[in-house]
XYZ file of C-alpha atoms in Angstrom:
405
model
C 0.000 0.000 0.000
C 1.766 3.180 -1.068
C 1.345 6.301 -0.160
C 0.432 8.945 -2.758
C -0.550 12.400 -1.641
C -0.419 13.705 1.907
C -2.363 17.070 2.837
C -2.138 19.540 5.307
C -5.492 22.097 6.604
C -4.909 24.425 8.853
C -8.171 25.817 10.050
C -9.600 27.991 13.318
C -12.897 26.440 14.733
C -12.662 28.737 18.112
C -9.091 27.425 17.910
C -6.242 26.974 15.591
C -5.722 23.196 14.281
C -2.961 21.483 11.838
C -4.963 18.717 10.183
C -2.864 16.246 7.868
C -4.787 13.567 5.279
C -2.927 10.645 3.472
C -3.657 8.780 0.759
C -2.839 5.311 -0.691
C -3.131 3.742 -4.017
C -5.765 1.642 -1.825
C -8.181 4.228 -1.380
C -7.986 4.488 2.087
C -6.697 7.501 4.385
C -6.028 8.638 7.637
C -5.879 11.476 9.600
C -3.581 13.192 11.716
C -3.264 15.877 14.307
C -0.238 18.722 14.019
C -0.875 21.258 15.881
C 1.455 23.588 18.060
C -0.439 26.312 19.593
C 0.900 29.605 18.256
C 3.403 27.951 16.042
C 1.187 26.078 13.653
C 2.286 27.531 10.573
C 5.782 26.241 11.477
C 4.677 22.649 11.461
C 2.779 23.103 7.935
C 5.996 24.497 6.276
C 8.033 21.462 8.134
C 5.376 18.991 6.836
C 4.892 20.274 3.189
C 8.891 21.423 2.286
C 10.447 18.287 4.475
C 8.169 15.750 5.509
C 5.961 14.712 2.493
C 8.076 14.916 -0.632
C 10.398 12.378 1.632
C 7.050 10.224 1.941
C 5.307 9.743 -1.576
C 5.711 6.325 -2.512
C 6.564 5.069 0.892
C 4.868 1.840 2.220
C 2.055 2.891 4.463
C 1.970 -0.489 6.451
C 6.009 0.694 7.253
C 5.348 2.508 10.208
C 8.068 2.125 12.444
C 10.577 2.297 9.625
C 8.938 5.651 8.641
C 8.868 6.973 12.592
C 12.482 5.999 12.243
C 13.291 7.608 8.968
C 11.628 10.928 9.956
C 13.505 11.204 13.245
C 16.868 9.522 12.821
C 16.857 9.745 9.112
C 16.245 13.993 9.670
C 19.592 14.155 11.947
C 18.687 17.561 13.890
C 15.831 15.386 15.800
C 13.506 16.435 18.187
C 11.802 19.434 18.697
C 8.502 20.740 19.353
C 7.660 21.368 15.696
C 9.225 18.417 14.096
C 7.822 16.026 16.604
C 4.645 17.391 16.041
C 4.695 17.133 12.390
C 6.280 13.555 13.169
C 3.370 12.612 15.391
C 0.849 13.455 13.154
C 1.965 10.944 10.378
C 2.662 8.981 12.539
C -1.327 8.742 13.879
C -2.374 8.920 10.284
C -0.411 5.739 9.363
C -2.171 4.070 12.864
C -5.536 5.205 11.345
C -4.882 3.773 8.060
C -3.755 0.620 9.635
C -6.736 -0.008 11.344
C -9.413 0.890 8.643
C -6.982 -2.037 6.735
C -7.763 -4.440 9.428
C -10.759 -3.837 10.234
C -10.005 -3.086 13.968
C -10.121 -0.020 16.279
C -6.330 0.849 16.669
C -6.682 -0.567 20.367
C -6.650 -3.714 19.136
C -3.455 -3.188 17.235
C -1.411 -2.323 20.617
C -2.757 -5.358 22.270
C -6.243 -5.031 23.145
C -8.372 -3.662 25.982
C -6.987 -3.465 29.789
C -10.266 -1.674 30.777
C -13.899 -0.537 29.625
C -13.818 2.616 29.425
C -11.292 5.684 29.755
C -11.480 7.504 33.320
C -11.608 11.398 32.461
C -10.186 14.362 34.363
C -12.642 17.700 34.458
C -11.490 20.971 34.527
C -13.317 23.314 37.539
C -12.435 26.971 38.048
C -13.799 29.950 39.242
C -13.142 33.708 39.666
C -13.055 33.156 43.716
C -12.935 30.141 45.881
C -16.487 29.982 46.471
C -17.093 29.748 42.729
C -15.377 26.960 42.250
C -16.545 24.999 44.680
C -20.197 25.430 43.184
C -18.589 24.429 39.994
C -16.860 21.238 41.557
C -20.688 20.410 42.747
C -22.180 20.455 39.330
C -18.979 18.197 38.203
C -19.628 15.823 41.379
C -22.984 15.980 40.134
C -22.416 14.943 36.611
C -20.441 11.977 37.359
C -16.986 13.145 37.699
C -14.732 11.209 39.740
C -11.614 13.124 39.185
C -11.387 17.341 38.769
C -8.878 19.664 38.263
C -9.045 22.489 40.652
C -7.536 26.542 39.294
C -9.038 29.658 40.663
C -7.825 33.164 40.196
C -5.735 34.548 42.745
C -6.866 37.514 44.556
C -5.127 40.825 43.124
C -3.801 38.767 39.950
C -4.599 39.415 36.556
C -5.130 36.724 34.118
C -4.437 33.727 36.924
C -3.761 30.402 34.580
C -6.454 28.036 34.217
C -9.512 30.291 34.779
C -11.577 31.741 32.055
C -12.368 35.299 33.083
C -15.463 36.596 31.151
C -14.838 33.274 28.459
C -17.730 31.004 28.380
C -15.590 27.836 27.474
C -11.816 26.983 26.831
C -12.136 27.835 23.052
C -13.321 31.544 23.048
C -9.854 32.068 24.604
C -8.095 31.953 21.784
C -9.831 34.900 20.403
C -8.118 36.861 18.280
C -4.765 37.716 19.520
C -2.185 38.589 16.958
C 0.407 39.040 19.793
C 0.718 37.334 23.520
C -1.109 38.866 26.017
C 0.469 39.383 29.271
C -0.412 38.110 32.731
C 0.898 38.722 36.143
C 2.400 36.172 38.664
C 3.257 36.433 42.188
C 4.642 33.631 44.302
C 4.045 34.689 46.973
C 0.124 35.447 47.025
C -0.499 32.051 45.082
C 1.137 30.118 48.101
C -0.569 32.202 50.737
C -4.438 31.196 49.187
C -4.343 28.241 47.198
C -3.928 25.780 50.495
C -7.324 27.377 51.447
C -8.841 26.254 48.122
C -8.402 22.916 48.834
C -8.810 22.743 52.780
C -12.531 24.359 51.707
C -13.461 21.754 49.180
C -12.233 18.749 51.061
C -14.206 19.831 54.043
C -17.583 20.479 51.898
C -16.862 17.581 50.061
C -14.837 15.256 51.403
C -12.094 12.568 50.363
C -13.905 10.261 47.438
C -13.423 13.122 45.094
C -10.030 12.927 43.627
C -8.587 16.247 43.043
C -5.653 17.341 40.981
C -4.119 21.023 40.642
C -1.942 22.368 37.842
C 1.266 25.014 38.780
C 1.985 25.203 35.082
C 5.687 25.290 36.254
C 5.790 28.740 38.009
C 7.677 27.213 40.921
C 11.508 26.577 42.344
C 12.319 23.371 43.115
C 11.793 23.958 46.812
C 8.517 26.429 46.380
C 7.018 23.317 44.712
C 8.654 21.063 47.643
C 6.929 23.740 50.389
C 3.019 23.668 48.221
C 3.838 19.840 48.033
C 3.960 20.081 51.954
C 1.184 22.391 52.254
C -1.451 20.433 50.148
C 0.045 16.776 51.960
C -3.598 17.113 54.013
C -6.013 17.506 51.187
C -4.254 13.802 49.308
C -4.801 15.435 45.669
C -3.990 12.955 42.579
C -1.463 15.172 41.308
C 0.498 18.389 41.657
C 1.148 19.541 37.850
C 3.772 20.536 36.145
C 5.344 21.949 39.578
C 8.840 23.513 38.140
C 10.008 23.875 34.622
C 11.321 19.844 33.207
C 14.913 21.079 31.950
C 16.695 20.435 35.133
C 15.282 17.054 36.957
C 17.148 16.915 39.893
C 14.814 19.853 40.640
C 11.951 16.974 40.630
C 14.538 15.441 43.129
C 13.993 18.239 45.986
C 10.450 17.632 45.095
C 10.491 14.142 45.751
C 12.847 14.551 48.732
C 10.734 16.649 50.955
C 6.436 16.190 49.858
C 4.731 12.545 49.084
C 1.956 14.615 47.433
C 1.871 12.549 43.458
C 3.619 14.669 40.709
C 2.893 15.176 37.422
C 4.808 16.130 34.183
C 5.317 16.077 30.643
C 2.853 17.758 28.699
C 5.726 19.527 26.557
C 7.443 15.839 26.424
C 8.847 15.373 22.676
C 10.603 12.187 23.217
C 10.664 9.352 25.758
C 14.260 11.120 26.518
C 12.858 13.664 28.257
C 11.406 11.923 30.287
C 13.637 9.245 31.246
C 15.772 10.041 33.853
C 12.273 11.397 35.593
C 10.677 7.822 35.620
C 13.841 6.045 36.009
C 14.658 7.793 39.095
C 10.925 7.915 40.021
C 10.937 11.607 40.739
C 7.319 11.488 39.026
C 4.489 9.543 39.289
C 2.183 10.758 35.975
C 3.377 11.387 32.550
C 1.151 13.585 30.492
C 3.006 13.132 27.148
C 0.529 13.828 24.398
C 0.599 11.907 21.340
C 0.430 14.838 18.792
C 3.627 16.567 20.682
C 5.379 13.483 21.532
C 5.841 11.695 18.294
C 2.084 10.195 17.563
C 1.022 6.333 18.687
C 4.707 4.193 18.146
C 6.322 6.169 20.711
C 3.674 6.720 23.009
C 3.553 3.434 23.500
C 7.112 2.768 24.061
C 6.720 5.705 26.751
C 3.678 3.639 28.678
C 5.908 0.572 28.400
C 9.107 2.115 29.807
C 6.799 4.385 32.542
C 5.475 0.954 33.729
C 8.343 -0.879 34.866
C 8.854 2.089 37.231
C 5.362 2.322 38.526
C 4.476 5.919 36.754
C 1.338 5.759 34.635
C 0.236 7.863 32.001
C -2.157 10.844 32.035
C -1.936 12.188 28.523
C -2.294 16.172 27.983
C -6.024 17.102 26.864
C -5.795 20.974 26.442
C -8.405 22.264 23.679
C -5.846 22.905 21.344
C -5.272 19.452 20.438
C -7.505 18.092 17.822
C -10.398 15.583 18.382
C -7.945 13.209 16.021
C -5.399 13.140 19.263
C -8.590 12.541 21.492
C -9.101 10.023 19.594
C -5.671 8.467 19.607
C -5.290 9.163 22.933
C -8.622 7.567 23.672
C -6.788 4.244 22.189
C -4.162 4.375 24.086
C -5.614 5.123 27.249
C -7.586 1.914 26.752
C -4.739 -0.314 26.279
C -2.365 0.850 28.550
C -2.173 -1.424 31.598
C -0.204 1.462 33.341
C -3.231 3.727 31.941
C -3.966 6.765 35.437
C -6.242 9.553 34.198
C -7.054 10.992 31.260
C -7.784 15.284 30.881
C -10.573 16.320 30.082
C -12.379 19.387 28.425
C -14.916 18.626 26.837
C -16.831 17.227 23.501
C -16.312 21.074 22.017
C -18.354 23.603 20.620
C -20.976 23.052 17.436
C -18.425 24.714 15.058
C -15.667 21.890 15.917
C -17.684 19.224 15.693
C -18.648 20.422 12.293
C -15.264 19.826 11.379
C -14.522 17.118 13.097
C -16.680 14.179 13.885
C -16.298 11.273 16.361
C -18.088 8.804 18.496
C -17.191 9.206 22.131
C -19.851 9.321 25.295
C -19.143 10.350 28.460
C -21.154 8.914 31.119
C -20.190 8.956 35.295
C -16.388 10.563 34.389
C -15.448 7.653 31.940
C -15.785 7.727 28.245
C -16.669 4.840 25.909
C -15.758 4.976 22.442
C -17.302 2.384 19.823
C -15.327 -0.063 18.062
C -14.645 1.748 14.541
C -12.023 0.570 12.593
C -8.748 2.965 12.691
C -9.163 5.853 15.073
C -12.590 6.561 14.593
C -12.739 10.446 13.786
C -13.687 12.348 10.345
C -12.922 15.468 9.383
C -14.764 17.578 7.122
C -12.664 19.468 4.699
C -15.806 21.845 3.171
C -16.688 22.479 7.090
C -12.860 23.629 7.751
C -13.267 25.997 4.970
C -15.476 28.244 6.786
C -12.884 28.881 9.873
C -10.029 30.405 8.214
C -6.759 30.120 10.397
C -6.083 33.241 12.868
C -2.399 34.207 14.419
C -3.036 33.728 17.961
C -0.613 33.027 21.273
C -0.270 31.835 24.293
C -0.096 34.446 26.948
C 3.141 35.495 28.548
C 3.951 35.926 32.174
C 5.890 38.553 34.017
C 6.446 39.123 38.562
C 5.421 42.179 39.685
C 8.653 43.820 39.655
C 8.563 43.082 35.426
C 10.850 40.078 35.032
C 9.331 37.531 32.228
C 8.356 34.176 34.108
C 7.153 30.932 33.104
C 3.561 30.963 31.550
């Protein structure tokens, strides 16, 4: 089965997506997710002037030859926008494999190790009262695990609250250069304790609650909210201190047993080897459009496993519904499989892109068994949302020095 045309759409649905679509001399095709939020053009130029003329003609069925030819073959490896580009063929070729054989992809790791995929909520709130009326309606809907962010008192623009946004997607607006937002350490350690002492004492311990830094701590700020948050037993602390340096996960580990999580900017198992190995983590939220698609996501769940750190894959709205999708797969299969994030089935203009068969019922989703991934995408549909320049914020102290967003 050879592959004869691969194409790329980039389109903006409430948010910016890479889409890529190829074809075989067999009629059938599969679909890929590329997209880097704020650098997506980047990945189309990688994909059309480097990635596909090196592809036509190319055995489809050849996948881990052609994961291996892209990365190794490419010699300056790695990288957020070549891994991306990589991953996306790489889910594509999974796709296509699956339609071939009739199976969802699932079955082509190894089969089911569970039913159905246990899903992580997102709650927020402009003050700590809102949020807990938000973490009742979650409780209410079925949700056994949630994600707890509220805005810090005197901040502007506190990370993982939507402000006067109605959902995750109007926040990409239209924002032809980063916005800025304002951080102090200080303040955040002094209230967000009291977020979590609150909702454990309205609603107890059976509620598994998680809590994302976004990696705006030191090594021993993280080590001293570790300590702080030891009563309230959350899931995970995420993304706790910036991932180039792990021995800073070390003074972590050394002086809080609360669980940590990392990995969401993960391109290659590499990164996150030494954090496993030394088991200075005990998630890993690799995504499979930024970490290289399906062949080495699994690879990652294998190696994570022998060291008793399971995965629980990044699910931020600007990843398409074709990684949900993958990631759905993998989630099912992997017997080191922890949580899975959560925001959402989208708005009515992305699912008229983008169409798949998912249902979420008591914080786990089912998917059916379709053959490949399971997801369609519309091309006429993606027409009507041309792409927008938008960015991530930025994040500068009080005094003016640029931080970690």
């Amino acid at each position: 089965m050879k592959i004869t045309d691969i194409k790329v759409f980039v389109c903006c649905p409430g948010r910016n997506f890479v889409t890529i679509k190829i074809m075989t001399d067999e009629g059938v095709y599969g679909l890929g997710d590329a997209t880097l939020n704020g650098r997506e053009l980047a990945v189309v130029s990688y994909l059309e002037e480097h990635v596909i003329p090196c592809l036509i003609g190319k055995d489809a069925h050849q996948i881990e030859d052609i994961w291996q030819y892209l990365v190794k073959g490419a010699y300056w490896q790695n990288g957020a926008v070549s891994m991306a580009a990589i991953g996306a063929i790489d889910v594509a070729l999974w796709d296509i494999k699956g339609k071939v054989a009739g199976l969802p992809v699932y079955q082509l790791l190894g089969g089911k190790s569970r039913k159905a995929v246990t899903v992580y909520a997102h709650v927020n709130g402009e003050t700590i009262d809102d949020v807990l009326n938000n973490l009742e309606k979650a409780i209410n809907e079925g949700y056994k695990v949630v994600r707890l962010q509220c805005t810090i008192p005197g901040a502007k623009g506190t990370y993982g609250t939507l402000g006067d946004k109605k959902n995750y997607y109007e926040l990409q607006g239209n924002r032809p250069l980063p916005p800025e937002h304002g951080w102090s350490t200080t303040k955040y350690l002094n209230f967000i304790p009291e977020l979590f002492k609150r909702a454990r004492e309205k609603f107890g311990y059976d509620i598994e609650l998680c809590h994302d830094v976004h990696s705006r701590l030191t090594p021993i700020e993280a080590a001293q909210l570790g300590k702080l948050l030891e009563p309230y037993r959350l899931k995970f602390i995420e993304d706790a201190v910036t991932y180039d340096n792990p021995e800073g996960y070390k003074i972590i580990r050394e002086h809080t047993t609360s669980p940590l999580a990392l990995g969401e900017k993960f391109n290659t198992i590499w990164d996150a080897k030494p954090l496993i190995e030394n088991q200075y983590i005990d998630f890993v939220r690799t995504a499979a459009t930024h970490g290289g698609g399906i062949t080495p996501m699994k690879k990652l769940a294998d190696f994570a496993s022998l060291y008793h750190v399971r995965m629980a894959p990044h699910g931020a709205p600007d990843l398409s519904p074709i990684c949900f999708m993958a990631h759905m797969h993998l989630d099912l299969w992997a017997p080191n499989f922890g949580v899975q994030e959560f925001i959402g089935f989208g708005t009515p203009e992305l699912n008229e892109v983008f169409s798949f068969k998912a249902k979420l019922k008591d914080g786990d989703i089912y998917i059916e068994d379709i053959s490949g991934l399971g997801v369609e995408f519309n091309e006429e549909a993606a027409k009507k949302y041309p792409y927008k320049r938008s960015y991530l914020p930025v994040t500068r102290l009080d005094d003016g020095t640029l931080w970690n967003w």
